[in-house]
mmCIF file of C-alpha atoms and ligand atoms in Angstrom:
data_model
loop_
_atom_site.group_PDB
_atom_site.id
_atom_site.type_symbol
_atom_site.label_atom_id
_atom_site.label_comp_id
_atom_site.label_asym_id
_atom_site.label_seq_id
_atom_site.Cartn_x
_atom_site.Cartn_y
_atom_site.Cartn_z
ATOM 1 C CA UNK A 1 -43.520 57.031 62.052
ATOM 2 C CA UNK A 2 -45.788 58.133 64.877
ATOM 3 C CA UNK A 3 -49.343 56.826 64.432
ATOM 4 C CA UNK A 4 -51.715 59.779 64.958
ATOM 5 C CA UNK A 5 -54.687 57.468 65.399
ATOM 6 C CA UNK A 6 -53.257 55.878 68.565
ATOM 7 C CA UNK A 7 -52.205 57.550 71.843
ATOM 8 C CA UNK A 8 -48.612 58.483 72.564
ATOM 9 C CA UNK A 9 -47.196 56.852 75.694
ATOM 10 C CA UNK A 10 -44.198 58.486 77.367
ATOM 11 C CA UNK A 11 -42.293 57.360 80.431
ATOM 12 C CA UNK A 12 -38.881 57.915 81.969
ATOM 13 C CA UNK A 13 -36.508 56.301 84.417
ATOM 14 C CA UNK A 14 -36.753 52.528 84.148
ATOM 15 C CA UNK A 15 -33.716 52.765 86.485
ATOM 16 C CA UNK A 16 -32.766 49.050 86.188
ATOM 17 C CA UNK A 17 -36.161 48.192 87.655
ATOM 18 C CA UNK A 18 -37.113 45.137 85.619
ATOM 19 C CA UNK A 19 -40.463 44.587 87.351
ATOM 20 C CA UNK A 20 -41.606 48.155 86.603
ATOM 21 C CA UNK A 21 -40.420 47.950 82.998
ATOM 22 C CA UNK A 22 -42.235 44.646 82.425
ATOM 23 C CA UNK A 23 -45.388 46.262 83.848
ATOM 24 C CA UNK A 24 -44.983 49.315 81.612
ATOM 25 C CA UNK A 25 -44.713 47.167 78.491
ATOM 26 C CA UNK A 26 -47.744 45.126 79.548
ATOM 27 C CA UNK A 27 -49.707 48.338 80.109
ATOM 28 C CA UNK A 28 -48.753 49.664 76.659
ATOM 29 C CA UNK A 29 -49.830 46.384 75.070
ATOM 30 C CA UNK A 30 -53.080 46.368 77.026
ATOM 31 C CA UNK A 31 -53.775 49.880 75.722
ATOM 32 C CA UNK A 32 -52.923 48.642 72.204
ATOM 33 C CA UNK A 33 -50.316 51.369 71.696
ATOM 34 C CA UNK A 34 -47.957 50.621 68.797
ATOM 35 C CA UNK A 35 -44.237 50.515 69.533
ATOM 36 C CA UNK A 36 -43.734 53.539 67.276
ATOM 37 C CA UNK A 37 -45.818 55.606 69.744
ATOM 38 C CA UNK A 38 -43.880 54.688 72.890
ATOM 39 C CA UNK A 39 -41.100 57.017 74.033
ATOM 40 C CA UNK A 40 -38.710 56.687 76.972
ATOM 41 C CA UNK A 41 -37.103 59.881 78.282
ATOM 42 C CA UNK A 42 -33.961 58.082 79.435
ATOM 43 C CA UNK A 43 -32.119 56.730 82.496
ATOM 44 C CA UNK A 44 -32.871 53.159 81.500
ATOM 45 C CA UNK A 45 -30.202 51.991 83.958
ATOM 46 C CA UNK A 46 -29.722 53.413 87.452
ATOM 47 C CA UNK A 47 -30.623 52.479 91.048
ATOM 48 C CA UNK A 48 -32.251 49.038 90.926
ATOM 49 C CA UNK A 49 -31.171 45.402 90.676
ATOM 50 C CA UNK A 50 -31.331 44.530 86.963
ATOM 51 C CA UNK A 51 -29.350 46.898 84.716
ATOM 52 C CA UNK A 52 -28.645 44.563 81.809
ATOM 53 C CA UNK A 53 -32.017 42.809 81.849
ATOM 54 C CA UNK A 54 -33.883 46.121 81.906
ATOM 55 C CA UNK A 55 -31.824 47.552 79.057
ATOM 56 C CA UNK A 56 -32.354 44.373 77.047
ATOM 57 C CA UNK A 57 -36.092 44.573 77.578
ATOM 58 C CA UNK A 58 -36.177 48.179 76.366
ATOM 59 C CA UNK A 59 -34.009 47.318 73.351
ATOM 60 C CA UNK A 60 -36.097 44.259 72.454
ATOM 61 C CA UNK A 61 -39.264 46.328 72.763
ATOM 62 C CA UNK A 62 -37.928 48.609 70.007
ATOM 63 C CA UNK A 63 -39.344 51.879 71.371
ATOM 64 C CA UNK A 64 -37.870 55.364 70.955
ATOM 65 C CA UNK A 65 -35.389 56.306 73.683
ATOM 66 C CA UNK A 66 -33.662 59.594 74.480
ATOM 67 C CA UNK A 67 -30.291 59.312 76.224
ATOM 68 C CA UNK A 68 -30.381 60.181 79.901
ATOM 69 C CA UNK A 69 -27.331 61.307 81.816
ATOM 70 C CA UNK A 70 -26.958 57.685 82.988
ATOM 71 C CA UNK A 71 -26.768 56.444 79.377
ATOM 72 C CA UNK A 72 -24.245 59.165 78.534
ATOM 73 C CA UNK A 73 -22.040 58.244 81.485
ATOM 74 C CA UNK A 74 -22.315 54.461 81.111
ATOM 75 C CA UNK A 75 -21.608 54.705 77.378
ATOM 76 C CA UNK A 76 -18.266 56.255 78.283
ATOM 77 C CA UNK A 77 -17.701 53.960 81.286
ATOM 78 C CA UNK A 78 -17.417 57.197 83.248
ATOM 79 C CA UNK A 79 -16.621 57.190 86.954
ATOM 80 C CA UNK A 80 -19.925 58.678 88.147
ATOM 81 C CA UNK A 81 -23.584 58.918 87.149
ATOM 82 C CA UNK A 82 -23.480 62.556 86.038
ATOM 83 C CA UNK A 83 -26.817 63.135 87.787
ATOM 84 C CA UNK A 84 -25.863 66.638 88.842
ATOM 85 C CA UNK A 85 -26.007 65.927 92.577
ATOM 86 C CA UNK A 86 -24.203 68.379 94.807
ATOM 87 C CA UNK A 87 -20.854 66.926 95.872
ATOM 88 C CA UNK A 88 -21.099 65.495 99.373
ATOM 89 C CA UNK A 89 -24.925 65.416 99.354
ATOM 90 C CA UNK A 90 -26.833 62.271 100.332
ATOM 91 C CA UNK A 91 -27.737 61.624 96.671
ATOM 92 C CA UNK A 92 -24.084 61.991 95.709
ATOM 93 C CA UNK A 93 -23.045 59.544 98.434
ATOM 94 C CA UNK A 94 -25.743 57.037 97.431
ATOM 95 C CA UNK A 95 -24.726 57.255 93.770
ATOM 96 C CA UNK A 96 -21.283 55.966 94.769
ATOM 97 C CA UNK A 97 -23.096 52.749 95.693
ATOM 98 C CA UNK A 98 -25.487 52.209 92.783
ATOM 99 C CA UNK A 99 -23.504 53.622 89.872
ATOM 100 C CA UNK A 100 -20.528 51.189 90.051
ATOM 101 C CA UNK A 101 -23.042 48.327 90.286
ATOM 102 C CA UNK A 102 -24.821 49.633 87.171
ATOM 103 C CA UNK A 103 -21.537 49.984 85.304
ATOM 104 C CA UNK A 104 -20.358 46.486 86.204
ATOM 105 C CA UNK A 105 -23.739 44.927 85.299
ATOM 106 C CA UNK A 106 -24.070 46.315 81.759
ATOM 107 C CA UNK A 107 -22.582 44.632 78.720
ATOM 108 C CA UNK A 108 -20.346 46.197 76.117
ATOM 109 C CA UNK A 109 -23.183 45.777 73.619
ATOM 110 C CA UNK A 110 -25.647 47.614 75.857
ATOM 111 C CA UNK A 111 -23.208 50.469 76.446
ATOM 112 C CA UNK A 112 -22.662 50.747 72.675
ATOM 113 C CA UNK A 113 -26.452 50.959 72.254
ATOM 114 C CA UNK A 114 -26.523 53.717 74.867
ATOM 115 C CA UNK A 115 -23.888 55.624 72.932
ATOM 116 C CA UNK A 116 -26.106 55.486 69.852
ATOM 117 C CA UNK A 117 -29.101 57.150 71.535
ATOM 118 C CA UNK A 118 -30.053 60.729 70.601
ATOM 119 C CA UNK A 119 -29.992 63.512 73.184
ATOM 120 C CA UNK A 120 -33.226 64.943 71.830
ATOM 121 C CA UNK A 121 -36.144 63.728 69.741
ATOM 122 C CA UNK A 122 -38.390 66.001 67.689
ATOM 123 C CA UNK A 123 -41.662 64.393 66.652
ATOM 124 C CA UNK A 124 -45.024 65.573 65.376
ATOM 125 C CA UNK A 125 -48.224 64.281 66.885
ATOM 126 C CA UNK A 126 -51.741 65.502 66.183
ATOM 127 C CA UNK A 127 -50.370 68.606 64.472
ATOM 128 C CA UNK A 128 -48.165 69.599 67.417
ATOM 129 C CA UNK A 129 -44.395 69.809 67.444
ATOM 130 C CA UNK A 130 -43.162 67.807 70.417
ATOM 131 C CA UNK A 131 -39.609 67.975 71.692
ATOM 132 C CA UNK A 132 -38.504 65.080 73.895
ATOM 133 C CA UNK A 133 -35.623 65.727 76.287
ATOM 134 C CA UNK A 134 -34.151 63.986 79.310
ATOM 135 C CA UNK A 135 -33.522 66.881 81.719
ATOM 136 C CA UNK A 136 -33.353 70.415 80.364
ATOM 137 C CA UNK A 137 -32.767 71.928 76.955
ATOM 138 C CA UNK A 138 -29.521 73.540 78.042
ATOM 139 C CA UNK A 139 -28.296 70.717 80.257
ATOM 140 C CA UNK A 140 -29.198 67.034 80.181
ATOM 141 C CA UNK A 141 -28.996 66.607 83.956
ATOM 142 C CA UNK A 142 -30.923 69.747 84.929
ATOM 143 C CA UNK A 143 -33.510 69.149 87.651
ATOM 144 C CA UNK A 144 -36.704 70.968 86.707
ATOM 145 C CA UNK A 145 -39.781 70.924 88.929
ATOM 146 C CA UNK A 146 -43.313 72.296 88.573
ATOM 147 C CA UNK A 147 -42.796 75.038 91.154
ATOM 148 C CA UNK A 148 -39.925 76.647 89.234
ATOM 149 C CA UNK A 149 -41.920 78.298 86.437
ATOM 150 C CA UNK A 150 -39.237 80.861 85.616
ATOM 151 C CA UNK A 151 -36.642 78.195 84.912
ATOM 152 C CA UNK A 152 -39.155 76.065 83.008
ATOM 153 C CA UNK A 153 -40.014 79.034 80.799
ATOM 154 C CA UNK A 154 -36.323 79.668 80.123
ATOM 155 C CA UNK A 155 -35.684 76.014 79.279
ATOM 156 C CA UNK A 156 -38.762 75.901 77.055
ATOM 157 C CA UNK A 157 -37.518 78.970 75.178
ATOM 158 C CA UNK A 158 -34.144 77.281 74.734
ATOM 159 C CA UNK A 159 -35.806 74.110 73.396
ATOM 160 C CA UNK A 160 -37.945 76.122 70.979
ATOM 161 C CA UNK A 161 -34.902 78.093 69.792
ATOM 162 C CA UNK A 162 -33.302 74.915 68.435
ATOM 163 C CA UNK A 163 -36.456 73.717 66.677
ATOM 164 C CA UNK A 164 -40.172 74.452 66.525
ATOM 165 C CA UNK A 165 -41.751 73.290 69.758
ATOM 166 C CA UNK A 166 -45.309 73.318 71.154
ATOM 167 C CA UNK A 167 -44.755 70.803 73.928
ATOM 168 C CA UNK A 168 -41.631 69.656 75.739
ATOM 169 C CA UNK A 169 -41.716 66.149 77.177
ATOM 170 C CA UNK A 170 -38.972 65.536 79.722
ATOM 171 C CA UNK A 171 -37.906 63.302 82.604
ATOM 172 C CA UNK A 172 -34.890 63.134 84.958
ATOM 173 C CA UNK A 173 -36.413 64.987 87.933
ATOM 174 C CA UNK A 174 -38.624 62.068 89.080
ATOM 175 C CA UNK A 175 -41.878 63.904 89.903
ATOM 176 C CA UNK A 176 -44.492 64.161 87.108
ATOM 177 C CA UNK A 177 -46.207 67.432 86.283
ATOM 178 C CA UNK A 178 -47.803 69.447 83.499
ATOM 179 C CA UNK A 179 -46.846 73.112 83.392
ATOM 180 C CA UNK A 180 -48.701 75.309 80.885
ATOM 181 C CA UNK A 181 -46.411 78.154 79.843
ATOM 182 C CA UNK A 182 -46.912 81.302 77.813
ATOM 183 C CA UNK A 183 -45.830 79.759 74.515
ATOM 184 C CA UNK A 184 -46.436 76.086 75.082
ATOM 185 C CA UNK A 185 -46.410 73.411 77.710
ATOM 186 C CA UNK A 186 -43.729 71.553 79.681
ATOM 187 C CA UNK A 187 -44.643 68.003 80.651
ATOM 188 C CA UNK A 188 -42.574 65.829 82.935
ATOM 189 C CA UNK A 189 -43.861 62.342 82.191
ATOM 190 C CA UNK A 190 -42.512 61.002 85.468
ATOM 191 C CA UNK A 191 -40.479 57.845 86.004
ATOM 192 C CA UNK A 192 -41.512 54.224 86.369
ATOM 193 C CA UNK A 193 -38.525 52.821 88.263
ATOM 194 C CA UNK A 194 -38.799 54.802 91.492
ATOM 195 C CA UNK A 195 -41.779 56.378 93.313
ATOM 196 C CA UNK A 196 -42.542 60.085 93.035
ATOM 197 C CA UNK A 197 -41.787 60.828 96.717
ATOM 198 C CA UNK A 198 -45.555 60.929 97.312
ATOM 199 C CA UNK A 199 -45.707 58.134 99.864
ATOM 200 C CA UNK A 200 -46.990 55.537 97.393
ATOM 201 C CA UNK A 201 -44.902 52.915 95.570
ATOM 202 C CA UNK A 202 -46.295 53.633 92.106
ATOM 203 C CA UNK A 203 -44.384 54.940 89.105
ATOM 204 C CA UNK A 204 -45.845 57.401 86.577
ATOM 205 C CA UNK A 205 -46.245 57.739 82.832
ATOM 206 C CA UNK A 206 -47.924 60.137 80.383
ATOM 207 C CA UNK A 207 -50.579 59.428 77.789
ATOM 208 C CA UNK A 208 -51.255 61.919 75.034
ATOM 209 C CA UNK A 209 -54.098 61.636 72.575
ATOM 210 C CA UNK A 210 -55.651 63.944 70.046
ATOM 211 C CA UNK A 211 -59.082 64.643 68.756
ATOM 212 C CA UNK A 212 -60.601 67.521 66.805
ATOM 213 C CA UNK A 213 -57.454 69.638 66.769
ATOM 214 C CA UNK A 214 -56.808 69.310 70.485
ATOM 215 C CA UNK A 215 -54.187 67.353 72.336
ATOM 216 C CA UNK A 216 -55.059 65.875 75.702
ATOM 217 C CA UNK A 217 -52.229 65.143 78.111
ATOM 218 C CA UNK A 218 -52.745 62.960 81.168
ATOM 219 C CA UNK A 219 -50.391 61.604 83.818
ATOM 220 C CA UNK A 220 -51.119 58.156 85.171
ATOM 221 C CA UNK A 221 -49.939 55.836 87.903
ATOM 222 C CA UNK A 222 -48.115 52.605 87.124
ATOM 223 C CA UNK A 223 -48.715 50.029 89.834
ATOM 224 C CA UNK A 224 -46.319 47.110 89.647
ATOM 225 C CA UNK A 225 -44.716 44.442 91.843
ATOM 226 C CA UNK A 226 -42.587 46.879 93.840
ATOM 227 C CA UNK A 227 -42.085 44.342 96.646
ATOM 228 C CA UNK A 228 -40.375 41.974 94.198
ATOM 229 C CA UNK A 229 -38.247 44.843 92.840
ATOM 230 C CA UNK A 230 -37.102 45.807 96.339
ATOM 231 C CA UNK A 231 -36.484 42.160 97.251
ATOM 232 C CA UNK A 232 -34.364 41.718 94.114
ATOM 233 C CA UNK A 233 -32.198 44.638 95.220
ATOM 234 C CA UNK A 234 -31.686 43.155 98.660
ATOM 235 C CA UNK A 235 -30.968 39.680 97.223
ATOM 236 C CA UNK A 236 -28.310 41.203 94.986
ATOM 237 C CA UNK A 237 -26.727 42.897 97.998
ATOM 238 C CA UNK A 238 -27.678 46.183 96.369
ATOM 239 C CA UNK A 239 -30.303 47.732 98.660
ATOM 240 C CA UNK A 240 -28.291 50.982 98.433
ATOM 241 C CA UNK A 241 -30.857 53.200 100.183
ATOM 242 C CA UNK A 242 -33.429 52.922 97.406
ATOM 243 C CA UNK A 243 -34.900 49.451 98.110
ATOM 244 C CA UNK A 244 -36.737 50.953 101.066
ATOM 245 C CA UNK A 245 -37.915 53.864 98.911
ATOM 246 C CA UNK A 246 -39.584 51.423 96.522
ATOM 247 C CA UNK A 247 -41.822 50.286 99.365
ATOM 248 C CA UNK A 248 -42.349 53.515 101.320
ATOM 249 C CA UNK A 249 -42.608 55.842 98.327
ATOM 250 C CA UNK A 250 -40.370 58.385 100.087
ATOM 251 C CA UNK A 251 -37.002 59.351 98.608
ATOM 252 C CA UNK A 252 -33.948 58.809 100.829
ATOM 253 C CA UNK A 253 -32.936 62.432 100.330
ATOM 254 C CA UNK A 254 -34.738 65.607 99.338
ATOM 255 C CA UNK A 255 -31.590 67.549 98.468
ATOM 256 C CA UNK A 256 -32.624 68.276 94.883
ATOM 257 C CA UNK A 257 -36.172 69.424 95.686
ATOM 258 C CA UNK A 258 -37.361 73.045 95.798
ATOM 259 C CA UNK A 259 -39.313 74.035 98.933
ATOM 260 C CA UNK A 260 -42.760 73.392 97.425
ATOM 261 C CA UNK A 261 -41.946 69.844 96.306
ATOM 262 C CA UNK A 262 -40.114 69.111 99.570
ATOM 263 C CA UNK A 263 -43.155 70.188 101.579
ATOM 264 C CA UNK A 264 -45.357 67.879 99.472
ATOM 265 C CA UNK A 265 -43.316 64.824 100.505
ATOM 266 C CA UNK A 266 -45.582 61.896 101.345
ATOM 267 C CA UNK A 267 -48.729 63.494 99.932
ATOM 268 C CA UNK A 268 -50.185 61.144 97.292
ATOM 269 C CA UNK A 269 -50.484 62.729 93.882
ATOM 270 C CA UNK A 270 -53.946 62.523 92.280
ATOM 271 C CA UNK A 271 -54.644 59.313 90.337
ATOM 272 C CA UNK A 272 -54.858 61.252 87.102
ATOM 273 C CA UNK A 273 -52.861 64.407 87.426
ATOM 274 C CA UNK A 274 -53.703 67.692 85.722
ATOM 275 C CA UNK A 275 -55.384 66.379 82.651
ATOM 276 C CA UNK A 276 -55.291 69.313 80.243
ATOM 277 C CA UNK A 277 -56.076 70.132 76.676
ATOM 278 C CA UNK A 278 -53.683 71.831 74.338
ATOM 279 C CA UNK A 279 -55.209 73.434 71.271
ATOM 280 C CA UNK A 280 -53.111 72.871 68.188
ATOM 281 C CA UNK A 281 -52.781 75.806 65.823
ATOM 282 C CA UNK A 282 -54.363 75.149 62.433
HETATM 283 FE FE1 FE2 B 1 -31.320 61.568 84.777
#
């Protein structure tokens, strides 16, 4: 059961980054957020050095997790990450390096756990119906960014068609944002295991709290020992193009980005991004 008296903490993309995941758990404990109120939007395992250790940490923590495309693919021991990268793109080429490493460094038990994860979570918090997804409502590996309001509105409508929905909480795309829409709000909680292409090494997470019939959504930085995370990748012989990103905060490829997000490359996001209030209907 979600505890309405405590904040809701949501994050995505641990991405095999053990140092970031340890920091996220420490932050949740420092904020005194119960495990029942912590949600991960998926992609527990991906680019970084510690697939099994990161998955174990998430499992031991006992939080709610939605299956990302990486969990879906690893659960089936599939040949690729299913990220939705264009064939032949830089991201596609890089995934041929990190995905086999992820597959060969996850246990049978962890992959069985991944297979058990839901593709969608519907929870109530502070009187609001919240739908938690990985990518989009119509496609788990859909890249959705703040600048594409038309597609966000369509995906929100699809999410609300399956179940009542005031807020969608999603991940996958890697850049956090809050997009108020006509009938609700789409929140990308960001990811902790890789920077947001804003020229800083920090990850991102969302905190939601409620008071007096209003929900407040905020996006926050997660500083962690990114140097150790990058060093662990290099030590494992798994630098794979993303170890440098962990330090520079710039993605190795901008193939998936719309023009607006591509032009914002290297511009630090505000420390607390777009804090908004969402009035809950009585
Ligand atoms: Fe994903």
